[in-house]
């Protein structure tokens, strides 16, 4: 709890940004991607530089600390603490680009990949590329001295930092940059804190004995990745201390990697790289063991590659459990113990090919490896996606034993790497009897090494500390760096005296005291850290209750464990230009509260903290608020490398929340869509009069809680069911096969014209069509959290369709969210024999586009049935399709007319998400999501282009947002039929 003596009112009033002291927000910022968790006093969101000194002065006057944070993907607990967390993400401007000198000035909240999209037209890029580059921010990259897979060419953030401007611990503004000897001497004069800092650095590093001790005790200089403590070894190389050096004195060398403990930066000038050579390919050499693969690294480095990365068997096996990554392991041959990925680039294709041939020949001559696939073009990106997903993939192991970041990024001289890993592996096996994951930056002498622990047990906690101590000693034996790129934080700070000796550690403490005499900047990191096993997220002294659920969570060992799958890697914080769907609400708001990570964290904390009762866990209003903007798009089900299925978790939570607090009337109304539509069909003219009159519609919208600007679809003259009863099948019907058509609730009542076109198309192509003997998917009930009613309905559907839906007569669906219920929730809601029936039915349920492609590939549908007229089709993929089956079937189906050019709109969720976009409080977010990519692309389309979207909600969003009509693929193909 907050101290009652601290009044944040004056601070809040002085900030242009936001200050939040509520329990909910503090919980969300109590964790990062590390093992640690600690409630902060408050969370600040600066929106102007002036907010930083205001925060500093308040912290000084109230005995508080400040914890700078950007994307919160730190792995050593750098942004976890009890002070005020300062989220710098809203300071996100690119201030200046100098293409001639290849420099750029940015604020800390600029995302690395988004920066490079702006820099690309200028022919340059910021080289360091972490695995989190689509959400990592420059401020955090500087704070941790980040590097990434291509550091053999681009080095680390420290190598690129030219100058930085920000605030010292007394609130004074400073700029650190390269200084001549005269400028350095001048900086040492005066009474300011800045002058004191320069004098301390001068006194410390001008001492020859100190420099000799640093040289002796710091990690080998041959190790490019050195993030142990403060970079005194880098700073002392300046000409002011070494006459033989040409390096100017620049405190940026110290600031990079200081983890926000010395200074809060608001502006960074960084040196950029030219764009890489235009030709590239990946050699993916396969090995039987990790150690064998490491013996190939020297041969790989001799080709001057841009990266040499390792992926071990554990990662490859975990990729089989990931919907998103399963397709990215297409290049794997056999069952390798490890793969080394070598990125070869050159100015010509011939130059690249020569290097590839030379490398493979050398590997074969050395009898290293057994397969050497070479990947080019877009296939290269798939390999890098698989590699970057390593951290999250390994969290996808069911159960309590997980790979932990205890010795995650140790680095040694690359020539020492095989011997070091050999000893490392022996310690894991012989002393601890635990398995370890190995992957990442073999070319830089750093592997991500993740032993698997169960931190919920005393034995696991003992191993956690024991491994940390033993590996620190092993790294010291090789004169390596305990951290190669992820920093010390509170995880490794305890071991810095061992790594560099007490004398060098005392020098680091002296630096910290000079910069921050009141210890307000991120205390407890790097120096004076608490024990590495304190304030952990998990521990044997905590409770981990599991409650009875309606959904089957056995694959994750329960509801809580499903939330615990989230490891905090923050993949859900990627922006709209990164591709994919997850997480649409975060893309719109840019608020941590609206990430999948935040939702998983609040569920986990709600369940494990406070009273261990179902009422306390599922009755939480804070949890409900954090879940509120989840659109249940299912993007996380496939795109989260840990496969956190937030749509499933949210629906389960809401059902129990309703059981405790009651359900809102609007939610009940939406869930009862079928009943209301049946009632309205008794007087469709009345419905159309009311909702076709703008003033009345707006009033009715307001009354039920819908936004007044959202249109309501008018009622068609007939349902699909009534039309089907009267229609005469085409003469071709039954000549090729027969199908069930799932006449779902949305098609039947809202879009019967789509269903009619689908029936006519299928019959003309030779299929006998019958309407499936079920009429409601349960989607409206699920979307509003009425899982119990959905379960009853869906189980009834399964009983009805079992044995009717077969390989010979499959069921195809028009609305993706409805038909895919049979492939998703129907299985998760079933138990016992019912589950097998659900699985049997699911394997014969297809989206319309999947069926069309399957039949084409079987030769039963032909190109010749369709026009050869050239048209352009712009396709928006439905979220559920993207998450569960992918958009490829839609793309392929729409090219059945051979001259149709199908362009996939690079959109995520449309933002409508069933009723979400109708609801008054969600309308603005809904439209922001649509404006990220979908609506601009639709507006920009040529008037002759066809806009295609399988989802009824997607088509309605396009109608309201762009005033254009989107067609279902069935309508597109119907119109393209020749006869």
Short mmCIF file of N, CA and C in Angstrom, two decimals, residues 529-606:
data_model
loop_
_atom_site.label_atom_id
_atom_site.label_comp_id
_atom_site.label_asym_id
_atom_site.label_seq_id
_atom_site.Cartn_x
_atom_site.Cartn_y
_atom_site.Cartn_z
N UNK A 529 22.39 -4.10 -5.29
CA UNK A 529 21.16 -4.80 -5.64
C UNK A 529 20.75 -5.73 -4.50
N UNK A 530 19.46 -5.97 -4.35
CA UNK A 530 19.02 -6.98 -3.39
C UNK A 530 19.40 -8.36 -3.90
N UNK A 531 19.26 -9.40 -3.09
CA UNK A 531 19.57 -10.76 -3.55
C UNK A 531 18.82 -11.10 -4.83
N UNK A 532 19.46 -11.84 -5.71
CA UNK A 532 18.87 -12.14 -7.01
C UNK A 532 17.59 -12.96 -6.93
N UNK A 533 17.35 -13.62 -5.79
CA UNK A 533 16.15 -14.43 -5.65
C UNK A 533 15.11 -13.76 -4.76
N UNK A 534 15.19 -12.43 -4.63
CA UNK A 534 14.18 -11.67 -3.88
C UNK A 534 13.22 -11.00 -4.86
N UNK A 535 11.98 -10.81 -4.43
CA UNK A 535 10.95 -10.13 -5.23
C UNK A 535 10.70 -10.84 -6.56
N UNK A 536 10.67 -12.15 -6.53
CA UNK A 536 10.39 -12.91 -7.74
C UNK A 536 8.89 -12.99 -7.99
N UNK A 537 8.55 -13.14 -9.23
CA UNK A 537 7.13 -13.28 -9.60
C UNK A 537 6.54 -14.57 -9.03
N UNK A 538 7.37 -15.62 -9.01
CA UNK A 538 6.92 -16.91 -8.50
C UNK A 538 7.79 -17.32 -7.32
N UNK A 539 7.26 -18.19 -6.48
CA UNK A 539 8.00 -18.69 -5.34
C UNK A 539 7.20 -19.73 -4.59
N UNK A 540 7.87 -20.56 -3.80
CA UNK A 540 7.16 -21.63 -3.09
C UNK A 540 6.27 -21.13 -1.97
N UNK A 541 6.43 -19.86 -1.57
CA UNK A 541 5.63 -19.33 -0.47
C UNK A 541 4.31 -18.72 -0.94
N UNK A 542 4.03 -18.80 -2.25
CA UNK A 542 2.81 -18.20 -2.78
C UNK A 542 1.80 -19.28 -3.13
N UNK A 543 0.55 -18.87 -3.27
CA UNK A 543 -0.52 -19.80 -3.60
C UNK A 543 -0.86 -19.70 -5.09
N UNK A 544 -1.17 -20.83 -5.68
CA UNK A 544 -1.49 -20.89 -7.10
C UNK A 544 -2.76 -21.69 -7.30
N UNK A 545 -3.89 -21.13 -6.91
CA UNK A 545 -5.14 -21.89 -6.98
C UNK A 545 -5.64 -22.06 -8.41
N UNK A 546 -6.26 -23.17 -8.67
CA UNK A 546 -6.97 -23.40 -9.92
C UNK A 546 -8.45 -23.62 -9.61
N UNK A 547 -9.30 -23.09 -10.46
CA UNK A 547 -10.73 -23.18 -10.22
C UNK A 547 -11.40 -23.96 -11.34
N UNK A 548 -12.55 -24.51 -11.03
CA UNK A 548 -13.30 -25.25 -12.04
C UNK A 548 -13.74 -24.29 -13.15
N UNK A 549 -13.56 -24.72 -14.38
CA UNK A 549 -13.89 -23.87 -15.52
C UNK A 549 -14.82 -24.59 -16.47
N UNK A 550 -15.45 -23.80 -17.32
CA UNK A 550 -16.32 -24.35 -18.37
C UNK A 550 -15.49 -24.77 -19.58
N UNK A 551 -14.56 -23.91 -19.98
CA UNK A 551 -13.62 -24.30 -21.02
C UNK A 551 -12.65 -25.34 -20.46
N UNK A 552 -12.15 -26.17 -21.34
CA UNK A 552 -11.15 -27.16 -20.96
C UNK A 552 -9.76 -26.52 -21.08
N UNK A 553 -9.14 -26.27 -19.94
CA UNK A 553 -7.80 -25.70 -19.92
C UNK A 553 -6.74 -26.75 -19.58
N UNK A 554 -7.05 -28.01 -19.83
CA UNK A 554 -6.12 -29.07 -19.45
C UNK A 554 -4.80 -29.00 -20.21
N UNK A 555 -4.83 -28.45 -21.43
CA UNK A 555 -3.59 -28.39 -22.20
C UNK A 555 -2.58 -27.44 -21.58
N UNK A 556 -3.07 -26.50 -20.75
CA UNK A 556 -2.16 -25.60 -20.04
C UNK A 556 -2.14 -25.87 -18.54
N UNK A 557 -2.81 -26.93 -18.12
CA UNK A 557 -2.89 -27.33 -16.70
C UNK A 557 -3.76 -26.38 -15.89
N UNK A 558 -4.72 -25.71 -16.53
CA UNK A 558 -5.65 -24.88 -15.79
C UNK A 558 -5.70 -23.44 -16.25
N UNK A 559 -6.69 -22.71 -15.76
CA UNK A 559 -6.92 -21.30 -16.13
C UNK A 559 -5.73 -20.43 -15.73
N UNK A 560 -5.28 -20.56 -14.48
CA UNK A 560 -4.15 -19.75 -14.02
C UNK A 560 -2.92 -20.03 -14.87
N UNK A 561 -2.65 -21.28 -15.11
CA UNK A 561 -1.48 -21.63 -15.91
C UNK A 561 -1.59 -21.07 -17.33
N UNK A 562 -2.80 -20.98 -17.84
CA UNK A 562 -2.99 -20.40 -19.18
C UNK A 562 -2.58 -18.93 -19.18
N UNK A 563 -2.91 -18.22 -18.11
CA UNK A 563 -2.48 -16.82 -17.99
C UNK A 563 -0.97 -16.73 -17.77
N UNK A 564 -0.43 -17.69 -17.03
CA UNK A 564 1.00 -17.70 -16.74
C UNK A 564 1.85 -18.02 -17.96
N UNK A 565 1.24 -18.49 -19.03
CA UNK A 565 2.00 -18.72 -20.26
C UNK A 565 2.67 -17.44 -20.73
N UNK A 566 2.06 -16.30 -20.44
CA UNK A 566 2.65 -15.01 -20.83
C UNK A 566 3.95 -14.81 -20.07
N UNK A 567 5.03 -14.59 -20.80
CA UNK A 567 6.33 -14.38 -20.15
C UNK A 567 6.75 -12.92 -20.19
N UNK A 568 5.88 -12.04 -20.72
CA UNK A 568 6.17 -10.61 -20.71
C UNK A 568 7.00 -10.13 -21.87
N UNK A 569 7.24 -10.96 -22.88
CA UNK A 569 8.12 -10.55 -23.99
C UNK A 569 7.54 -9.38 -24.79
N UNK A 570 6.26 -9.11 -24.64
CA UNK A 570 5.68 -7.91 -25.22
C UNK A 570 5.46 -7.95 -26.72
N UNK A 571 5.35 -9.14 -27.31
CA UNK A 571 5.04 -9.23 -28.74
C UNK A 571 3.72 -8.52 -29.06
N UNK A 572 2.84 -8.44 -28.07
CA UNK A 572 1.54 -7.79 -28.25
C UNK A 572 1.66 -6.27 -28.33
N UNK A 573 2.87 -5.72 -28.16
CA UNK A 573 3.07 -4.27 -28.26
C UNK A 573 3.54 -3.83 -29.64
N UNK A 574 3.58 -4.74 -30.58
CA UNK A 574 4.04 -4.35 -31.92
C UNK A 574 3.03 -3.40 -32.56
N UNK A 575 3.54 -2.59 -33.48
CA UNK A 575 2.69 -1.62 -34.14
C UNK A 575 2.02 -2.17 -35.39
N UNK A 576 1.13 -1.41 -36.00
CA UNK A 576 0.37 -1.91 -37.15
C UNK A 576 1.23 -2.21 -38.36
N UNK A 577 2.37 -1.53 -38.50
CA UNK A 577 3.21 -1.78 -39.67
C UNK A 577 4.04 -3.05 -39.51
N UNK A 578 4.03 -3.66 -38.32
CA UNK A 578 4.81 -4.87 -38.09
C UNK A 578 4.14 -6.10 -38.68
N UNK A 579 2.87 -5.98 -39.07
CA UNK A 579 2.15 -7.12 -39.60
C UNK A 579 1.44 -7.88 -38.51
N UNK A 580 0.41 -8.62 -38.90
CA UNK A 580 -0.34 -9.41 -37.94
C UNK A 580 -1.49 -8.66 -37.33
N UNK A 581 -2.19 -9.34 -36.43
CA UNK A 581 -3.41 -8.81 -35.83
C UNK A 581 -3.22 -8.36 -34.40
N UNK A 582 -2.44 -9.12 -33.63
CA UNK A 582 -2.26 -8.84 -32.20
C UNK A 582 -1.42 -7.59 -31.97
N UNK A 583 -1.84 -6.70 -31.09
CA UNK A 583 -3.10 -6.65 -30.38
C UNK A 583 -3.79 -5.36 -30.84
N UNK A 584 -4.97 -5.46 -31.47
CA UNK A 584 -5.56 -4.29 -32.13
C UNK A 584 -5.83 -3.11 -31.20
N UNK A 585 -6.27 -3.36 -29.98
CA UNK A 585 -6.56 -2.24 -29.10
C UNK A 585 -5.29 -1.53 -28.68
N UNK A 586 -4.19 -2.28 -28.46
CA UNK A 586 -2.93 -1.61 -28.15
C UNK A 586 -2.45 -0.77 -29.34
N UNK A 587 -2.59 -1.30 -30.54
CA UNK A 587 -2.18 -0.54 -31.71
C UNK A 587 -2.92 0.79 -31.79
N UNK A 588 -4.16 0.80 -31.33
CA UNK A 588 -4.97 2.01 -31.39
C UNK A 588 -4.65 2.97 -30.26
N UNK A 589 -4.44 2.46 -29.05
CA UNK A 589 -4.29 3.34 -27.89
C UNK A 589 -2.85 3.56 -27.47
N UNK A 590 -1.96 2.59 -27.78
CA UNK A 590 -0.56 2.61 -27.35
C UNK A 590 -0.43 2.59 -25.83
N UNK A 591 -1.41 2.05 -25.15
CA UNK A 591 -1.39 1.96 -23.69
C UNK A 591 -1.05 0.53 -23.26
N UNK A 592 -0.13 0.39 -22.34
CA UNK A 592 0.23 -0.92 -21.81
C UNK A 592 -1.01 -1.65 -21.29
N UNK A 593 -1.95 -0.93 -20.73
CA UNK A 593 -3.16 -1.54 -20.18
C UNK A 593 -3.91 -2.34 -21.22
N UNK A 594 -3.73 -2.00 -22.49
CA UNK A 594 -4.50 -2.62 -23.55
C UNK A 594 -3.72 -3.67 -24.32
N UNK A 595 -2.70 -4.24 -23.69
CA UNK A 595 -1.94 -5.32 -24.30
C UNK A 595 -2.43 -6.67 -23.80
N UNK A 596 -2.14 -7.69 -24.57
CA UNK A 596 -2.40 -9.05 -24.10
C UNK A 596 -1.60 -9.32 -22.83
N UNK A 597 -0.39 -8.79 -22.79
CA UNK A 597 0.47 -8.97 -21.61
C UNK A 597 -0.19 -8.42 -20.36
N UNK A 598 -0.76 -7.23 -20.45
CA UNK A 598 -1.41 -6.62 -19.29
C UNK A 598 -2.59 -7.47 -18.84
N UNK A 599 -3.34 -7.99 -19.79
CA UNK A 599 -4.52 -8.79 -19.44
C UNK A 599 -4.10 -10.09 -18.75
N UNK A 600 -3.05 -10.72 -19.27
CA UNK A 600 -2.57 -11.94 -18.63
C UNK A 600 -2.02 -11.63 -17.24
N UNK A 601 -1.31 -10.52 -17.11
CA UNK A 601 -0.75 -10.15 -15.81
C UNK A 601 -1.82 -9.88 -14.78
N UNK A 602 -2.87 -9.16 -15.18
CA UNK A 602 -3.90 -8.82 -14.19
C UNK A 602 -4.67 -10.07 -13.78
N UNK A 603 -4.89 -10.99 -14.69
CA UNK A 603 -5.55 -12.24 -14.32
C UNK A 603 -4.68 -13.05 -13.38
N UNK A 604 -3.40 -13.16 -13.71
CA UNK A 604 -2.48 -13.93 -12.87
C UNK A 604 -2.41 -13.33 -11.47
N UNK A 605 -2.27 -12.02 -11.38
CA UNK A 605 -2.13 -11.38 -10.07
C UNK A 605 -3.43 -11.44 -9.29
N UNK A 606 -4.54 -11.27 -9.97
CA UNK A 606 -5.83 -11.32 -9.29
C UNK A 606 -6.08 -12.69 -8.66
#
